[in-house]
């Protein structure tokens, strides 16, 4: 049977049954055979499949036009008689490409391995049975179930809905959720204003639905938007800054290459020699290893986080984690033990009251079995753990004396649950239990002592549930309208003590500059007591009722001065997160329930735990195997360490390396010979790159970890303007020593400058890597000590090896090395002095606020990455 595909806009105007028929489907879904046919016709439900292949990575390495030009020139050189020079240049280019290839291929494999372990599942009806499958396996005609917090896995036509609302901000930019229905709509000019359809990539904000898949992959509306982003994965602000900065250096290199080539031609130097020299200078300036350094750093970071029991779904999330400025978290199980225990049942005056416990057990969604309580929430289960609760089940006036007639379940809007029961004497009554504020608002004749009793319980940090009753006139199913004119029976209190290590975790986050705010369904006084117990500075409490009275602008103004958001609903959670992001800060949200899923999607970084609901874990970017804020703080430090170490490479590329290449260009103007042969420049660059490979392993100073990462292009330019010329000054000093003091030949000049330039540009990393005094107040990692020193030593030894003649080197006198040691010492001393003054005068790098458009594009890219698959195999393909 052929599985057809419909236009979504057309399906929106048709009856649901007609759409099912047109797609060859039925309410019970497709058969397995029909699914196989559909997959052959429409492919997998992904926006793109990226396959990691050796040839693909190698092709990207060889796509560098400078390397191609260099290899071509080397080939011409060898063809015209200079086989040695051409062979050397070719060998060095091959080594450079090999170095980049190995690092990029390892990084690609790490990303593919990470993505292969992440699956986004959806509930689908197949062969008349509901099952959970990878969303990538959906085909048109599949019937799916949508629940709160789900990402809609494809473009679908709704079949039946229950109070369904979808957050379509990712498509339309509208902040308010769109209300959905199953009935056909009239014709519309908008492809995304379809009330009877839900779109791939949008979030189920409320309610539930069944729907039939109409469009998959890049044929969806979201797929068309994501296609505009190209094949590039979601980029962080730092990666985008690095890419733009690399383009800047490439433009500088191009301008320098053309200028040097023109000058050398003007000096009547051989055309091929001038071309090779110019291109070699350009290769030296271009930061070829920069992408590899970033990728290796991120891959290394993901392994470090895994060892700390932090699972990262996408590598770019590691930098997002380091950028966190505000963390919104639930109280229960994160700041507290999460083990809720019964404390007492009391009447409004505060006296013990067994009847209140009995009524609490009657209005309870957990059922007692031979193996203990099953179902219900933590408070319901804890009630059955009360001393004497088991005995009450045998009491003729206990819970068994009440026959349940109907139930009105708990919801976050009412903050109540009610049961209609037939009690002793066949009296029908309504028993209501819930948040004290909500219950008291529906009670009449509340005893005067009740308020004082409740305040005392809240002040002690107890979690409190109020219980109330009223006679019922009928045995029909109760509604919210029946929950009024209640008589307060009393209160049930529970304990959930703060974690022993919570204070230390909060202090660690505070040292990292992260402000912790609590979003809880509990009372504000209780949450404030927890804050006081664990060292959170409580700047204010805002209740859910207060939130409803604030528009978004007023809420944005209130968030910075509020620490506790109490008695909030799931809708209010996501609203708080969205408004907080509007203020320009990077926001993380930590939650583990089904009702947290929408807020997890809304945050810059969604964090869940391994014990969380499947919906919450699927919505999160990061999953903690232990529900511990201390582990989260470790993850933040890993993210910031990666950024800091990558910035070290950037600062190196813009100072000593850039200065040396600029010196080579300048020297070629006034010298009658090339200051360094093209092959020597490339070898110098290769050894320099090898010397920087240990940067991802380096240690980072505490004060750098204490603030979010900041990519500041202006800061990098100022750094280049100071330290680039300083490097060039010492190069020219070397020229003077070689020509004016040692009267060096051409070969000695090139050998001497090769040794000096490599030594200065590799050893200066020990100064640039820290704002502190190197070694004494900031020690590098062992690989960071060994690798640059080894590169410098190799450069110094090369003129004395059998390869010297082949590479155009010659032995150097002892006098040179004595002078060189003195010059290096003076250079490093001057760099340290300049560094101290630079940082004293220059403020810290600051991250410019991201525009609304940048943040929106970033959110789209993050969402799209859920529908991209990284695989091993032949070439990547776009799935339609």
XYZ file of C-alpha atoms in Angstrom, residues 30-557:
528
model
C -0.395 2.079 10.505
C 0.677 -1.525 10.214
C 4.347 -2.487 10.261
C 4.258 -3.156 6.522
C 2.756 0.280 5.843
C 5.450 1.893 7.992
C 8.191 0.180 5.977
C 6.605 1.421 2.750
C 6.308 4.942 4.123
C 9.947 5.013 5.160
C 11.026 3.993 1.674
C 8.973 6.820 0.190
C 9.665 9.618 2.686
C 12.887 8.677 4.471
C 13.605 9.158 8.159
C 12.018 11.935 10.183
C 15.198 13.982 10.603
C 16.259 17.357 9.319
C 19.685 16.064 8.332
C 21.910 13.051 8.812
C 25.573 13.823 9.311
C 27.810 10.825 8.703
C 31.357 10.848 10.039
C 33.751 9.544 7.393
C 37.493 9.651 6.989
C 37.201 11.128 3.507
C 34.670 13.739 4.621
C 36.936 15.054 7.381
C 39.996 14.887 5.107
C 38.143 16.818 2.401
C 37.365 19.616 4.868
C 41.033 19.803 5.814
C 42.093 20.032 2.155
C 39.422 22.628 1.383
C 41.765 25.364 2.662
C 42.595 27.396 -0.473
C 45.965 28.465 0.972
C 47.093 24.859 1.365
C 45.944 24.026 -2.150
C 47.838 27.019 -3.523
C 50.919 26.041 -1.517
C 50.853 22.452 -2.757
C 50.402 23.675 -6.312
C 53.359 26.045 -6.003
C 55.458 23.272 -4.429
C 54.587 21.027 -7.355
C 55.657 23.713 -9.825
C 58.854 24.212 -7.823
C 59.676 20.516 -7.995
C 58.821 20.406 -11.712
C 61.195 23.304 -12.446
C 64.127 21.608 -10.734
C 63.901 22.410 -7.019
C 62.740 18.925 -6.004
C 64.149 19.239 -2.483
C 62.309 22.463 -1.678
C 59.091 21.204 -3.218
C 59.301 17.902 -1.346
C 59.960 19.609 1.999
C 57.028 21.993 1.577
C 54.765 19.119 0.533
C 55.846 16.988 3.501
C 55.199 19.819 5.980
C 51.800 20.527 4.461
C 50.933 16.830 4.722
C 51.970 16.824 8.405
C 49.912 19.958 9.073
C 46.868 18.467 7.356
C 47.420 15.202 9.234
C 47.542 17.011 12.564
C 44.307 18.845 11.863
C 42.691 15.688 10.472
C 43.453 13.550 13.527
C 42.077 16.148 15.920
C 38.937 16.885 13.883
C 38.213 13.210 13.245
C 38.536 12.383 16.954
C 36.201 15.270 17.739
C 33.652 14.163 15.131
C 33.697 10.626 16.533
C 33.118 11.984 20.039
C 30.128 14.019 18.841
C 28.698 11.052 16.931
C 29.108 8.777 19.962
C 27.358 11.342 22.142
C 24.443 11.740 19.731
C 24.083 7.994 19.213
C 23.226 7.657 22.898
C 20.535 10.363 22.771
C 17.131 9.371 21.452
C 13.990 11.474 21.415
C 11.047 9.155 21.805
C 7.379 9.590 21.022
C 4.257 7.548 21.722
C 2.811 6.091 18.520
C -0.010 3.707 17.614
C 1.140 0.855 15.382
C -0.690 -2.358 14.600
C -3.420 -1.185 16.973
C -1.013 -0.980 19.950
C 0.545 2.068 21.594
C 4.325 1.921 21.805
C 7.291 4.244 22.337
C 9.684 4.708 19.402
C 12.480 6.998 18.286
C 10.846 10.084 16.725
C 13.162 9.664 13.724
C 11.207 6.522 12.753
C 7.870 8.335 12.215
C 6.277 8.364 8.757
C 3.199 10.161 7.369
C 0.078 8.307 8.555
C 1.474 7.391 11.986
C -0.927 8.202 14.834
C 0.891 9.762 17.810
C -0.026 10.750 21.366
C 0.974 14.218 22.589
C 1.393 15.035 26.305
C 2.383 18.087 28.342
C 6.039 18.919 27.802
C 6.442 16.903 24.601
C 8.190 18.368 21.597
C 5.803 17.778 18.706
C 7.805 15.236 16.648
C 6.419 16.095 13.179
C 3.776 18.232 11.473
C 0.514 16.620 12.584
C -3.240 16.954 12.066
C -5.046 16.718 15.393
C -7.621 13.919 15.728
C -8.932 14.540 19.242
C -7.732 16.969 21.893
C -8.149 17.633 25.606
C -7.572 21.321 26.449
C -4.541 21.357 24.143
C -2.285 24.419 23.963
C 1.035 24.568 22.109
C 3.924 26.970 22.571
C 4.722 28.030 18.984
C 7.241 30.758 19.832
C 9.915 28.890 17.873
C 7.824 29.401 14.684
C 5.789 32.544 15.200
C 7.596 34.487 17.936
C 4.280 34.774 19.797
C 4.712 34.493 23.563
C 1.183 33.226 24.272
C 0.440 29.527 23.683
C -1.856 28.709 20.767
C -5.160 26.997 21.585
C -5.780 23.900 19.480
C -8.850 21.924 18.430
C -9.652 18.896 16.291
C -12.271 20.507 14.028
C -11.405 21.640 10.489
C -10.515 25.303 10.040
C -11.508 27.731 7.326
C -8.968 28.581 4.659
C -6.035 30.684 5.889
C -3.197 32.522 4.205
C -0.740 31.641 6.974
C 1.090 28.331 6.956
C 1.506 28.442 10.751
C -1.916 29.711 11.819
C -3.645 26.339 11.787
C -5.655 25.598 14.949
C -6.313 21.982 13.928
C -2.618 21.196 13.447
C 0.519 21.067 15.597
C 3.965 21.749 14.199
C 7.265 19.951 14.541
C 9.529 21.585 17.130
C 6.730 23.277 19.090
C 6.005 22.378 22.721
C 2.826 20.933 24.217
C 2.132 23.610 26.817
C -1.076 22.146 28.245
C -3.467 19.271 27.738
C -3.092 16.223 25.531
C -4.053 14.992 22.070
C -3.939 12.256 19.481
C -2.809 13.257 16.019
C -1.846 11.834 12.667
C 1.535 12.640 11.116
C 1.214 14.650 7.918
C 4.736 15.939 7.240
C 8.179 14.737 8.388
C 11.802 15.873 8.246
C 12.674 18.969 6.290
C 9.253 18.913 4.599
C 7.798 20.332 7.839
C 7.354 24.038 8.547
C 10.056 23.895 11.218
C 12.300 21.980 8.837
C 12.060 24.828 6.330
C 13.154 27.319 8.996
C 15.971 25.065 10.188
C 17.124 24.613 6.590
C 17.840 28.347 6.558
C 20.451 27.679 9.229
C 22.272 25.340 6.860
C 24.062 22.182 7.937
C 25.955 23.988 10.697
C 25.123 22.767 14.170
C 23.899 25.103 16.906
C 26.714 27.534 17.684
C 27.463 29.213 20.959
C 28.253 32.930 21.048
C 31.890 32.020 21.661
C 32.079 29.706 18.643
C 30.457 32.353 16.481
C 32.970 34.914 17.747
C 35.869 32.565 17.007
C 34.601 31.940 13.505
C 34.266 35.645 12.800
C 37.695 36.313 14.302
C 39.233 33.594 12.135
C 37.688 35.271 9.105
C 39.302 38.543 10.185
C 42.739 36.897 10.392
C 42.196 35.260 7.008
C 41.412 38.671 5.502
C 44.560 40.095 7.106
C 46.539 37.150 5.780
C 45.147 37.673 2.283
C 46.036 41.370 2.312
C 49.517 40.614 3.654
C 50.088 37.864 1.089
C 49.198 40.084 -1.830
C 51.343 42.956 -0.489
C 54.384 40.749 0.151
C 54.064 39.121 -3.226
C 53.842 42.489 -4.957
C 56.854 43.861 -3.049
C 58.992 40.803 -3.819
C 58.097 41.027 -7.486
C 59.000 44.733 -7.403
C 62.420 43.722 -6.026
C 62.843 41.437 -9.058
C 62.884 38.261 -6.948
C 61.988 34.934 -8.594
C 58.247 34.662 -9.161
C 57.868 31.167 -7.713
C 60.011 31.954 -4.680
C 57.982 35.114 -3.992
C 54.711 33.177 -4.307
C 55.813 30.380 -2.006
C 57.068 32.826 0.621
C 53.887 34.919 0.517
C 51.579 31.923 0.808
C 53.673 30.421 3.630
C 53.295 33.690 5.586
C 49.525 33.518 5.077
C 49.429 29.915 6.309
C 51.455 30.948 9.361
C 48.991 33.695 10.285
C 45.867 31.607 9.717
C 44.802 29.832 12.978
C 44.355 26.421 11.364
C 44.118 24.513 14.643
C 41.547 26.823 16.208
C 38.470 24.733 15.255
C 40.250 21.567 16.360
C 41.267 23.132 19.682
C 37.634 24.093 20.351
C 36.280 20.685 19.326
C 38.884 18.738 21.294
C 38.220 20.948 24.320
C 34.471 20.324 24.128
C 34.908 16.573 23.625
C 37.355 16.416 26.538
C 34.892 18.417 28.625
C 32.062 15.970 27.909
C 34.235 13.084 29.143
C 35.207 15.040 32.270
C 31.544 15.779 32.975
C 30.610 12.124 32.447
C 33.177 11.159 35.097
C 31.422 13.643 37.402
C 28.110 11.898 36.585
C 26.885 14.740 34.391
C 25.550 13.695 30.971
C 25.597 16.330 28.218
C 23.368 15.711 25.194
C 25.045 18.227 22.867
C 28.658 19.416 23.080
C 27.783 23.088 22.595
C 25.729 22.887 25.802
C 29.004 22.712 27.756
C 29.732 26.348 26.980
C 26.120 27.275 27.757
C 26.617 25.604 31.121
C 29.664 27.770 31.797
C 27.661 30.895 30.936
C 24.962 30.357 33.573
C 24.299 33.472 35.615
C 20.983 32.585 37.273
C 19.821 29.106 38.300
C 16.148 28.514 38.982
C 15.545 25.269 40.858
C 12.887 23.401 42.745
C 13.318 23.013 46.480
C 12.270 19.421 47.072
C 15.026 16.863 46.502
C 17.500 19.500 45.301
C 17.964 21.661 48.371
C 16.166 19.241 50.672
C 16.515 15.486 51.177
C 13.365 14.828 49.152
C 12.301 12.242 51.728
C 8.986 13.538 53.023
C 7.948 12.255 56.458
C 4.742 12.781 58.405
C 5.072 15.014 61.487
C 1.664 15.661 62.968
C -2.058 16.053 62.361
C -3.605 18.894 64.375
C -6.820 20.844 64.640
C -7.007 24.601 63.895
C -5.960 25.394 67.473
C -2.828 23.251 67.193
C -3.981 20.287 69.279
C -3.361 16.707 68.048
C -6.346 15.437 66.068
C -6.672 11.844 64.857
C -9.760 12.737 62.820
C -7.669 15.057 60.648
C -5.291 12.197 59.862
C -8.252 9.964 59.021
C -9.719 12.554 56.638
C -6.296 13.016 55.056
C -6.127 9.279 54.377
C -9.659 9.333 52.949
C -8.745 12.125 50.517
C -5.622 10.360 49.284
C -4.541 9.308 45.782
C -2.179 6.612 47.132
C -3.712 3.190 47.789
C -2.468 0.975 50.605
C -1.503 -2.542 49.503
C 0.214 -5.483 51.176
C 3.494 -4.061 49.838
C 2.887 -0.519 51.054
C 1.291 2.578 49.510
C 1.136 2.694 45.710
C 0.491 5.755 43.527
C -0.191 9.309 44.655
C 2.328 12.041 45.332
C 4.988 12.142 48.026
C 2.671 13.742 50.563
C -0.017 11.103 50.016
C 2.512 8.308 50.487
C 3.943 9.985 53.596
C 0.473 10.122 55.154
C 0.302 6.338 55.073
C 3.625 6.305 56.895
C 2.163 8.201 59.847
C 2.355 6.375 63.220
C -0.966 4.639 63.652
C -2.056 5.026 60.010
C -1.933 1.282 59.437
C -3.976 0.718 62.591
C -6.582 3.206 61.476
C -7.462 0.966 58.525
C -8.926 -1.546 61.023
C -10.702 1.149 63.064
C -14.468 1.089 62.444
C -14.345 4.878 62.363
C -11.123 4.959 60.293
C -10.662 5.387 56.537
C -12.506 2.135 55.768
C -15.640 3.621 57.279
C -15.758 5.980 54.283
C -16.850 4.680 50.868
C -15.443 6.726 48.006
C -18.109 7.758 45.527
C -16.250 10.135 43.198
C -12.956 12.001 42.896
C -11.858 15.442 41.730
C -8.073 15.032 41.231
C -5.457 17.557 42.268
C -4.366 20.147 39.725
C -1.904 23.012 39.964
C -4.457 25.687 39.180
C -6.772 24.845 42.114
C -3.989 23.414 44.311
C -6.672 21.120 45.731
C -7.916 17.534 45.581
C -11.412 16.452 46.679
C -13.266 13.195 47.184
C -16.948 12.588 47.607
C -17.492 9.880 50.228
C -20.229 8.167 52.133
C -19.202 8.297 55.751
C -20.391 6.624 58.969
C -24.158 6.733 59.169
C -24.463 6.880 55.343
C -23.833 10.638 55.397
C -22.453 11.929 52.077
C -19.664 14.488 52.461
C -16.986 16.240 50.423
C -13.432 16.010 51.793
C -11.001 18.546 50.370
C -7.249 18.622 50.930
C -4.584 20.962 49.523
C -2.497 24.086 49.912
C -3.588 25.872 53.115
C -4.028 29.193 51.334
C -6.330 27.615 48.744
C -8.337 25.635 51.318
C -8.768 28.555 53.746
C -9.977 30.785 50.909
C -12.861 28.328 50.412
C -13.725 27.876 54.106
C -16.334 29.635 56.208
C -16.238 30.277 59.941
C -12.470 29.698 60.160
C -11.423 29.528 63.842
C -9.364 32.532 64.969
C -6.485 30.321 66.129
C -6.011 28.801 62.655
C -3.895 31.645 61.259
C -1.473 31.559 64.210
C -1.212 27.769 64.031
C -0.466 27.900 60.315
C 2.139 30.663 60.719
C 3.898 28.609 63.411
C 4.035 25.549 61.144
C 5.349 27.547 58.192
C 7.972 29.299 60.336
C 9.298 25.900 61.425
C 9.876 24.983 57.779
C 7.174 22.311 57.701
C 5.232 21.444 54.576
C 1.566 21.828 55.430
C -1.645 20.497 53.950
C -5.030 21.756 55.096
C -8.042 19.446 55.332
C -11.656 20.615 55.173
C -15.106 19.041 54.762
C -18.700 19.863 54.010
C -21.941 17.894 53.699
C -22.890 17.011 50.121
C -26.429 16.993 48.836
C -25.855 14.577 45.943
C -23.612 11.702 44.943
C -22.674 13.176 41.563
C -19.073 13.774 40.469
C -17.832 16.910 42.263
C -16.567 19.947 40.358
C -14.401 22.894 41.344
C -17.595 24.873 41.942
C -18.448 22.476 44.806
C -15.266 23.372 46.678
C -16.697 26.229 48.703
C -18.382 26.825 52.080
C -16.009 24.290 53.596
C -15.411 23.710 57.303
C -11.721 23.612 58.264
C -10.902 20.314 60.007
C -7.215 20.997 60.635
C -3.700 20.687 59.269
C -1.292 17.873 58.448
C 2.400 18.771 58.538
C 5.398 17.040 56.981
C 9.155 17.383 57.269
C 11.594 17.559 54.353
C 14.923 18.513 55.863
C 17.680 20.416 54.003
C 20.467 18.285 52.556
C 23.586 18.128 54.662
C 25.737 19.286 51.747
C 23.272 21.869 50.377
C 24.996 24.823 52.076
C 28.390 23.830 50.640
C 26.876 23.447 47.133
C 25.205 26.857 47.354
C 28.478 28.428 48.506
C 30.293 26.832 45.558
C 27.734 28.221 43.109
C 27.969 31.640 44.772
C 31.749 31.634 44.283
C 31.085 30.977 40.597
C 28.911 34.093 40.432
C 25.682 32.110 39.989
C 22.582 33.383 41.739
C 20.235 30.629 42.923
C 16.487 31.261 42.910
C 13.800 28.847 44.083
C 10.620 28.055 42.163
C 8.345 25.936 44.326
C 4.774 24.874 44.746
C 5.270 25.140 48.506
C 4.552 28.077 50.783
C 6.877 31.081 50.583
C 7.629 31.120 54.321
C 8.676 27.473 54.214
C 10.966 28.104 51.217
C 12.418 31.189 52.952
C 13.205 29.036 56.014
C 15.092 26.576 53.794
C 17.009 29.504 52.263
C 18.053 30.672 55.718
C 19.120 27.140 56.719
C 21.424 26.623 53.720
C 22.860 30.119 53.297
C 20.849 31.565 50.401
C 20.426 35.314 50.773
C 16.658 35.727 50.462
C 16.004 39.051 48.739
C 12.259 38.614 48.446
C 9.315 36.248 48.011
C 6.770 36.400 45.186
C 3.691 34.181 45.220
C 1.786 32.750 42.264
C -1.076 35.113 43.049
C 1.346 38.060 42.954
C 2.645 36.847 39.578
C -0.827 36.905 38.073
C -1.114 40.589 38.933
C 2.143 41.515 37.130
C 2.556 42.030 33.404
C 5.795 40.856 31.778
C 7.577 44.200 32.175
C 6.717 44.375 35.879
C 7.798 40.756 36.342
C 11.112 41.466 34.579
C 11.705 44.292 37.056
